[in-house]
Amino acid sequence: MGKFNNKIEAEFNPPRKWVLSRMLTYTNQDINAEALKCVGVEIKGSKMFKIIVGEGFETDLASVPRMCWAFIAPWDVARAAIIHDLLYKRIRQYRGAGGDDKKIISEAKKASDDVFHMAMKDADPSVAGWKIAAAYYSVRMFGRWSIIPRDGD
């Protein structure tokens, strides 16, 4: 079982970005820390692993198409999505710096998606199981485009 350090404190930066005004952390003993460390994710701890998203981090919360917001709005899974955004950003940076080991990339993506899944389950207030499943399987299926390096990473 994992936990977040706090609620999100962020400022909206139009048109679709939020900037954290304080750090957000997620701690869980089941994180595949080794896979994430291979792509440059800084993880604290040796038994309980902590991922830290620093103040000033830019996020779009969850990349849910607007037409789906009636079912899953970005704020439903926001804290888990911010952690996931950081993990995917590190994969993009690894790839952008010339990291081309397909096994490392694949394992880091799976570990990132698993952290997203665990973090949604650990959210308080709780996220409905069907929303967790829909969000998790969406990133597993379509997240491969989000780990392609881009300008600004």
mmCIF file with all atom_site columns, C-alpha atoms in Angstrom:
data_model
loop_
_atom_site.group_PDB
_atom_site.id
_atom_site.type_symbol
_atom_site.label_atom_id
_atom_site.label_alt_id
_atom_site.label_comp_id
_atom_site.label_asym_id
_atom_site.label_entity_id
_atom_site.label_seq_id
_atom_site.pdbx_PDB_ins_code
_atom_site.Cartn_x
_atom_site.Cartn_y
_atom_site.Cartn_z
_atom_site.occupancy
_atom_site.B_iso_or_equiv
_atom_site.pdbx_formal_charge
_atom_site.auth_seq_id
_atom_site.auth_comp_id
_atom_site.auth_asym_id
_atom_site.auth_atom_id
_atom_site.pdbx_PDB_model_num
ATOM 1   C CA . MET A 1 1   ? 0.000   0.000  0.000   1.00 0.00 ? 1   MET A CA 1
ATOM 2   C CA . GLY A 1 2   ? 1.331   3.411  -0.923  1.00 0.00 ? 2   GLY A CA 1
ATOM 3   C CA . LYS A 1 3   ? 0.594   6.991  -0.046  1.00 0.00 ? 3   LYS A CA 1
ATOM 4   C CA . PHE A 1 4   ? 0.918   10.549 -1.245  1.00 0.00 ? 4   PHE A CA 1
ATOM 5   C CA . ASN A 1 5   ? 2.449   13.268 0.904   1.00 0.00 ? 5   ASN A CA 1
ATOM 6   C CA . ASN A 1 6   ? -0.260  15.826 0.252   1.00 0.00 ? 6   ASN A CA 1
ATOM 7   C CA . LYS A 1 7   ? -2.922  17.181 -2.013  1.00 0.00 ? 7   LYS A CA 1
ATOM 8   C CA . ILE A 1 8   ? -1.930  18.951 -5.208  1.00 0.00 ? 8   ILE A CA 1
ATOM 9   C CA . GLU A 1 9   ? -1.114  22.623 -5.021  1.00 0.00 ? 9   GLU A CA 1
ATOM 10  C CA . ALA A 1 10  ? -0.707  24.017 -8.529  1.00 0.00 ? 10  ALA A CA 1
ATOM 11  C CA . GLU A 1 11  ? -1.332  27.090 -10.626 1.00 0.00 ? 11  GLU A CA 1
ATOM 12  C CA . PHE A 1 12  ? -3.099  26.893 -13.972 1.00 0.00 ? 12  PHE A CA 1
ATOM 13  C CA . ASN A 1 13  ? -0.935  28.018 -16.871 1.00 0.00 ? 13  ASN A CA 1
ATOM 14  C CA . PRO A 1 14  ? -3.168  28.262 -19.984 1.00 0.00 ? 14  PRO A CA 1
ATOM 15  C CA . PRO A 1 15  ? -3.963  26.679 -22.271 1.00 0.00 ? 15  PRO A CA 1
ATOM 16  C CA . ARG A 1 16  ? -3.463  23.195 -20.733 1.00 0.00 ? 16  ARG A CA 1
ATOM 17  C CA . LYS A 1 17  ? -0.639  23.190 -18.207 1.00 0.00 ? 17  LYS A CA 1
ATOM 18  C CA . TRP A 1 18  ? -0.490  23.222 -14.448 1.00 0.00 ? 18  TRP A CA 1
ATOM 19  C CA . VAL A 1 19  ? 2.643   24.179 -12.510 1.00 0.00 ? 19  VAL A CA 1
ATOM 20  C CA . LEU A 1 20  ? 3.161   22.605 -9.081  1.00 0.00 ? 20  LEU A CA 1
ATOM 21  C CA . SER A 1 21  ? 3.605   25.178 -6.339  1.00 0.00 ? 21  SER A CA 1
ATOM 22  C CA . ARG A 1 22  ? 4.811   22.558 -3.877  1.00 0.00 ? 22  ARG A CA 1
ATOM 23  C CA . MET A 1 23  ? 6.333   19.136 -4.203  1.00 0.00 ? 23  MET A CA 1
ATOM 24  C CA . LEU A 1 24  ? 4.262   15.987 -4.514  1.00 0.00 ? 24  LEU A CA 1
ATOM 25  C CA . THR A 1 25  ? 5.573   12.607 -3.420  1.00 0.00 ? 25  THR A CA 1
ATOM 26  C CA . TYR A 1 26  ? 4.338   9.056  -3.757  1.00 0.00 ? 26  TYR A CA 1
ATOM 27  C CA . THR A 1 27  ? 5.708   6.231  -1.611  1.00 0.00 ? 27  THR A CA 1
ATOM 28  C CA . ASN A 1 28  ? 5.144   2.511  -2.176  1.00 0.00 ? 28  ASN A CA 1
ATOM 29  C CA . GLN A 1 29  ? 7.177   -0.626 -1.474  1.00 0.00 ? 29  GLN A CA 1
ATOM 30  C CA . ASP A 1 30  ? 6.117   -2.310 -4.735  1.00 0.00 ? 30  ASP A CA 1
ATOM 31  C CA . ILE A 1 31  ? 7.711   0.171  -7.150  1.00 0.00 ? 31  ILE A CA 1
ATOM 32  C CA . ASN A 1 32  ? 10.115  -1.412 -9.656  1.00 0.00 ? 32  ASN A CA 1
ATOM 33  C CA . ALA A 1 33  ? 12.822  1.058  -8.654  1.00 0.00 ? 33  ALA A CA 1
ATOM 34  C CA . GLU A 1 34  ? 15.596  -0.581 -10.668 1.00 0.00 ? 34  GLU A CA 1
ATOM 35  C CA . ALA A 1 35  ? 13.736  -0.246 -13.983 1.00 0.00 ? 35  ALA A CA 1
ATOM 36  C CA . LEU A 1 36  ? 12.982  3.415  -13.281 1.00 0.00 ? 36  LEU A CA 1
ATOM 37  C CA . LYS A 1 37  ? 16.505  4.248  -12.096 1.00 0.00 ? 37  LYS A CA 1
ATOM 38  C CA . CYS A 1 38  ? 17.859  2.952  -15.442 1.00 0.00 ? 38  CYS A CA 1
ATOM 39  C CA . VAL A 1 39  ? 16.166  5.900  -17.198 1.00 0.00 ? 39  VAL A CA 1
ATOM 40  C CA . GLY A 1 40  ? 17.213  8.490  -14.623 1.00 0.00 ? 40  GLY A CA 1
ATOM 41  C CA . VAL A 1 41  ? 14.325  8.551  -12.158 1.00 0.00 ? 41  VAL A CA 1
ATOM 42  C CA . GLU A 1 42  ? 15.572  9.557  -8.716  1.00 0.00 ? 42  GLU A CA 1
ATOM 43  C CA . ILE A 1 43  ? 14.016  7.242  -6.156  1.00 0.00 ? 43  ILE A CA 1
ATOM 44  C CA . LYS A 1 44  ? 14.559  7.592  -2.421  1.00 0.00 ? 44  LYS A CA 1
ATOM 45  C CA . GLY A 1 45  ? 14.558  4.687  0.016   1.00 0.00 ? 45  GLY A CA 1
ATOM 46  C CA . SER A 1 46  ? 15.532  1.050  -0.055  1.00 0.00 ? 46  SER A CA 1
ATOM 47  C CA . LYS A 1 47  ? 12.383  -0.742 1.142   1.00 0.00 ? 47  LYS A CA 1
ATOM 48  C CA . MET A 1 48  ? 9.736   1.939  0.847   1.00 0.00 ? 48  MET A CA 1
ATOM 49  C CA . PHE A 1 49  ? 10.448  3.703  -2.428  1.00 0.00 ? 49  PHE A CA 1
ATOM 50  C CA . LYS A 1 50  ? 9.615   7.392  -2.807  1.00 0.00 ? 50  LYS A CA 1
ATOM 51  C CA . ILE A 1 51  ? 9.171   9.299  -6.054  1.00 0.00 ? 51  ILE A CA 1
ATOM 52  C CA . ILE A 1 52  ? 9.401   13.069 -5.701  1.00 0.00 ? 52  ILE A CA 1
ATOM 53  C CA . VAL A 1 53  ? 7.903   15.546 -8.155  1.00 0.00 ? 53  VAL A CA 1
ATOM 54  C CA . GLY A 1 54  ? 9.428   18.916 -7.395  1.00 0.00 ? 54  GLY A CA 1
ATOM 55  C CA . GLU A 1 55  ? 7.880   22.336 -7.102  1.00 0.00 ? 55  GLU A CA 1
ATOM 56  C CA . GLY A 1 56  ? 7.720   23.985 -10.531 1.00 0.00 ? 56  GLY A CA 1
ATOM 57  C CA . PHE A 1 57  ? 7.021   20.750 -12.419 1.00 0.00 ? 57  PHE A CA 1
ATOM 58  C CA . GLU A 1 58  ? 4.698   21.286 -15.407 1.00 0.00 ? 58  GLU A CA 1
ATOM 59  C CA . THR A 1 59  ? 1.911   18.798 -16.029 1.00 0.00 ? 59  THR A CA 1
ATOM 60  C CA . ASP A 1 60  ? -1.305  18.515 -17.986 1.00 0.00 ? 60  ASP A CA 1
ATOM 61  C CA . LEU A 1 61  ? -2.718  16.325 -15.185 1.00 0.00 ? 61  LEU A CA 1
ATOM 62  C CA . ALA A 1 62  ? -4.201  13.374 -17.076 1.00 0.00 ? 62  ALA A CA 1
ATOM 63  C CA . SER A 1 63  ? -4.338  13.435 -20.869 1.00 0.00 ? 63  SER A CA 1
ATOM 64  C CA . VAL A 1 64  ? -8.010  12.552 -21.070 1.00 0.00 ? 64  VAL A CA 1
ATOM 65  C CA . PRO A 1 65  ? -9.804  13.665 -24.244 1.00 0.00 ? 65  PRO A CA 1
ATOM 66  C CA . ARG A 1 66  ? -12.346 16.397 -23.411 1.00 0.00 ? 66  ARG A CA 1
ATOM 67  C CA . MET A 1 67  ? -15.258 14.329 -24.747 1.00 0.00 ? 67  MET A CA 1
ATOM 68  C CA . CYS A 1 68  ? -14.490 11.675 -22.079 1.00 0.00 ? 68  CYS A CA 1
ATOM 69  C CA . TRP A 1 69  ? -14.508 14.052 -19.101 1.00 0.00 ? 69  TRP A CA 1
ATOM 70  C CA . ALA A 1 70  ? -18.052 13.059 -18.177 1.00 0.00 ? 70  ALA A CA 1
ATOM 71  C CA . PHE A 1 71  ? -16.639 9.630  -17.375 1.00 0.00 ? 71  PHE A CA 1
ATOM 72  C CA . ILE A 1 72  ? -13.026 10.256 -16.349 1.00 0.00 ? 72  ILE A CA 1
ATOM 73  C CA . ALA A 1 73  ? -11.990 13.837 -15.724 1.00 0.00 ? 73  ALA A CA 1
ATOM 74  C CA . PRO A 1 74  ? -8.297  14.715 -15.387 1.00 0.00 ? 74  PRO A CA 1
ATOM 75  C CA . TRP A 1 75  ? -8.739  15.635 -11.719 1.00 0.00 ? 75  TRP A CA 1
ATOM 76  C CA . ASP A 1 76  ? -10.138 12.157 -10.909 1.00 0.00 ? 76  ASP A CA 1
ATOM 77  C CA . VAL A 1 77  ? -6.655  10.667 -11.224 1.00 0.00 ? 77  VAL A CA 1
ATOM 78  C CA . ALA A 1 78  ? -4.583  13.864 -11.012 1.00 0.00 ? 78  ALA A CA 1
ATOM 79  C CA . ARG A 1 79  ? -2.019  12.974 -8.335  1.00 0.00 ? 79  ARG A CA 1
ATOM 80  C CA . ALA A 1 80  ? -1.272  9.610  -9.935  1.00 0.00 ? 80  ALA A CA 1
ATOM 81  C CA . ALA A 1 81  ? -1.104  11.309 -13.342 1.00 0.00 ? 81  ALA A CA 1
ATOM 82  C CA . ILE A 1 82  ? 1.462   13.867 -12.121 1.00 0.00 ? 82  ILE A CA 1
ATOM 83  C CA . ILE A 1 83  ? 3.718   11.099 -10.814 1.00 0.00 ? 83  ILE A CA 1
ATOM 84  C CA . HIS A 1 84  ? 3.249   9.248  -14.134 1.00 0.00 ? 84  HIS A CA 1
ATOM 85  C CA . ASP A 1 85  ? 4.045   12.415 -16.118 1.00 0.00 ? 85  ASP A CA 1
ATOM 86  C CA . LEU A 1 86  ? 7.392   12.699 -14.323 1.00 0.00 ? 86  LEU A CA 1
ATOM 87  C CA . LEU A 1 87  ? 8.228   9.048  -15.027 1.00 0.00 ? 87  LEU A CA 1
ATOM 88  C CA . TYR A 1 88  ? 7.384   9.343  -18.731 1.00 0.00 ? 88  TYR A CA 1
ATOM 89  C CA . LYS A 1 89  ? 9.401   12.571 -18.922 1.00 0.00 ? 89  LYS A CA 1
ATOM 90  C CA . ARG A 1 90  ? 12.451  10.714 -17.607 1.00 0.00 ? 90  ARG A CA 1
ATOM 91  C CA . ILE A 1 91  ? 11.962  8.016  -20.275 1.00 0.00 ? 91  ILE A CA 1
ATOM 92  C CA . ARG A 1 92  ? 11.790  10.723 -22.966 1.00 0.00 ? 92  ARG A CA 1
ATOM 93  C CA . GLN A 1 93  ? 14.932  12.350 -21.592 1.00 0.00 ? 93  GLN A CA 1
ATOM 94  C CA . TYR A 1 94  ? 16.751  9.006  -21.547 1.00 0.00 ? 94  TYR A CA 1
ATOM 95  C CA . ARG A 1 95  ? 15.786  8.400  -25.156 1.00 0.00 ? 95  ARG A CA 1
ATOM 96  C CA . GLY A 1 96  ? 16.586  11.979 -26.159 1.00 0.00 ? 96  GLY A CA 1
ATOM 97  C CA . ALA A 1 97  ? 20.082  11.603 -24.711 1.00 0.00 ? 97  ALA A CA 1
ATOM 98  C CA . GLY A 1 98  ? 20.704  8.623  -26.966 1.00 0.00 ? 98  GLY A CA 1
ATOM 99  C CA . GLY A 1 99  ? 19.378  5.832  -24.749 1.00 0.00 ? 99  GLY A CA 1
ATOM 100 C CA . ASP A 1 100 ? 18.136  3.251  -27.209 1.00 0.00 ? 100 ASP A CA 1
ATOM 101 C CA . ASP A 1 101 ? 18.089  0.025  -25.197 1.00 0.00 ? 101 ASP A CA 1
ATOM 102 C CA . LYS A 1 102 ? 14.622  -1.292 -26.032 1.00 0.00 ? 102 LYS A CA 1
ATOM 103 C CA . LYS A 1 103 ? 14.534  -3.565 -22.979 1.00 0.00 ? 103 LYS A CA 1
ATOM 104 C CA . ILE A 1 104 ? 15.311  -0.693 -20.601 1.00 0.00 ? 104 ILE A CA 1
ATOM 105 C CA . ILE A 1 105 ? 12.684  1.516  -22.272 1.00 0.00 ? 105 ILE A CA 1
ATOM 106 C CA . SER A 1 106 ? 10.052  -1.238 -22.220 1.00 0.00 ? 106 SER A CA 1
ATOM 107 C CA . GLU A 1 107 ? 10.700  -2.117 -18.568 1.00 0.00 ? 107 GLU A CA 1
ATOM 108 C CA . ALA A 1 108 ? 10.690  1.545  -17.528 1.00 0.00 ? 108 ALA A CA 1
ATOM 109 C CA . LYS A 1 109 ? 7.399   2.161  -19.348 1.00 0.00 ? 109 LYS A CA 1
ATOM 110 C CA . LYS A 1 110 ? 5.792   -0.874 -17.688 1.00 0.00 ? 110 LYS A CA 1
ATOM 111 C CA . ALA A 1 111 ? 7.136   0.193  -14.282 1.00 0.00 ? 111 ALA A CA 1
ATOM 112 C CA . SER A 1 112 ? 5.797   3.731  -14.870 1.00 0.00 ? 112 SER A CA 1
ATOM 113 C CA . ASP A 1 113 ? 2.379   2.430  -15.852 1.00 0.00 ? 113 ASP A CA 1
ATOM 114 C CA . ASP A 1 114 ? 2.348   0.120  -12.823 1.00 0.00 ? 114 ASP A CA 1
ATOM 115 C CA . VAL A 1 115 ? 3.162   3.074  -10.535 1.00 0.00 ? 115 VAL A CA 1
ATOM 116 C CA . PHE A 1 116 ? 0.244   4.967  -12.118 1.00 0.00 ? 116 PHE A CA 1
ATOM 117 C CA . HIS A 1 117 ? -2.021  1.969  -11.416 1.00 0.00 ? 117 HIS A CA 1
ATOM 118 C CA . MET A 1 118 ? -0.868  1.605  -7.796  1.00 0.00 ? 118 MET A CA 1
ATOM 119 C CA . ALA A 1 119 ? -1.105  5.347  -7.161  1.00 0.00 ? 119 ALA A CA 1
ATOM 120 C CA . MET A 1 120 ? -4.685  5.489  -8.451  1.00 0.00 ? 120 MET A CA 1
ATOM 121 C CA . LYS A 1 121 ? -5.583  2.612  -6.117  1.00 0.00 ? 121 LYS A CA 1
ATOM 122 C CA . ASP A 1 122 ? -3.966  4.473  -3.210  1.00 0.00 ? 122 ASP A CA 1
ATOM 123 C CA . ALA A 1 123 ? -5.734  7.779  -3.903  1.00 0.00 ? 123 ALA A CA 1
ATOM 124 C CA . ASP A 1 124 ? -7.848  9.397  -1.215  1.00 0.00 ? 124 ASP A CA 1
ATOM 125 C CA . PRO A 1 125 ? -10.601 10.124 -2.010  1.00 0.00 ? 125 PRO A CA 1
ATOM 126 C CA . SER A 1 126 ? -10.781 6.778  -3.731  1.00 0.00 ? 126 SER A CA 1
ATOM 127 C CA . VAL A 1 127 ? -11.050 6.390  -7.485  1.00 0.00 ? 127 VAL A CA 1
ATOM 128 C CA . ALA A 1 128 ? -13.702 4.014  -8.805  1.00 0.00 ? 128 ALA A CA 1
ATOM 129 C CA . GLY A 1 129 ? -12.302 0.681  -9.956  1.00 0.00 ? 129 GLY A CA 1
ATOM 130 C CA . TRP A 1 130 ? -13.640 1.039  -13.479 1.00 0.00 ? 130 TRP A CA 1
ATOM 131 C CA . LYS A 1 131 ? -11.936 4.449  -13.808 1.00 0.00 ? 131 LYS A CA 1
ATOM 132 C CA . ILE A 1 132 ? -8.660  2.966  -12.605 1.00 0.00 ? 132 ILE A CA 1
ATOM 133 C CA . ALA A 1 133 ? -8.937  0.145  -15.136 1.00 0.00 ? 133 ALA A CA 1
ATOM 134 C CA . ALA A 1 134 ? -9.880  2.479  -17.998 1.00 0.00 ? 134 ALA A CA 1
ATOM 135 C CA . ALA A 1 135 ? -7.024  4.914  -17.257 1.00 0.00 ? 135 ALA A CA 1
ATOM 136 C CA . TYR A 1 136 ? -4.445  2.167  -16.713 1.00 0.00 ? 136 TYR A CA 1
ATOM 137 C CA . TYR A 1 137 ? -5.263  0.223  -19.873 1.00 0.00 ? 137 TYR A CA 1
ATOM 138 C CA . SER A 1 138 ? -5.320  3.472  -21.855 1.00 0.00 ? 138 SER A CA 1
ATOM 139 C CA . VAL A 1 139 ? -1.739  4.318  -20.875 1.00 0.00 ? 139 VAL A CA 1
ATOM 140 C CA . ARG A 1 140 ? -0.601  0.738  -21.415 1.00 0.00 ? 140 ARG A CA 1
ATOM 141 C CA . MET A 1 141 ? -2.072  0.795  -24.916 1.00 0.00 ? 141 MET A CA 1
ATOM 142 C CA . PHE A 1 142 ? -1.515  4.373  -26.072 1.00 0.00 ? 142 PHE A CA 1
ATOM 143 C CA . GLY A 1 143 ? 1.346   5.620  -23.863 1.00 0.00 ? 143 GLY A CA 1
ATOM 144 C CA . ARG A 1 144 ? 4.021   4.575  -26.350 1.00 0.00 ? 144 ARG A CA 1
ATOM 145 C CA . TRP A 1 145 ? 3.576   7.912  -28.136 1.00 0.00 ? 145 TRP A CA 1
ATOM 146 C CA . SER A 1 146 ? 4.097   9.827  -24.894 1.00 0.00 ? 146 SER A CA 1
ATOM 147 C CA . ILE A 1 147 ? 7.593   8.430  -24.386 1.00 0.00 ? 147 ILE A CA 1
ATOM 148 C CA . ILE A 1 148 ? 8.905   9.747  -27.696 1.00 0.00 ? 148 ILE A CA 1
ATOM 149 C CA . PRO A 1 149 ? 11.432  12.567 -27.060 1.00 0.00 ? 149 PRO A CA 1
ATOM 150 C CA . ARG A 1 150 ? 10.143  16.101 -27.684 1.00 0.00 ? 150 ARG A CA 1
ATOM 151 C CA . ASP A 1 151 ? 11.422  19.634 -27.508 1.00 0.00 ? 151 ASP A CA 1
ATOM 152 C CA . GLY A 1 152 ? 11.488  21.041 -24.000 1.00 0.00 ? 152 GLY A CA 1
ATOM 153 C CA . ASP A 1 153 ? 12.377  17.807 -22.238 1.00 0.00 ? 153 ASP A CA 1
#
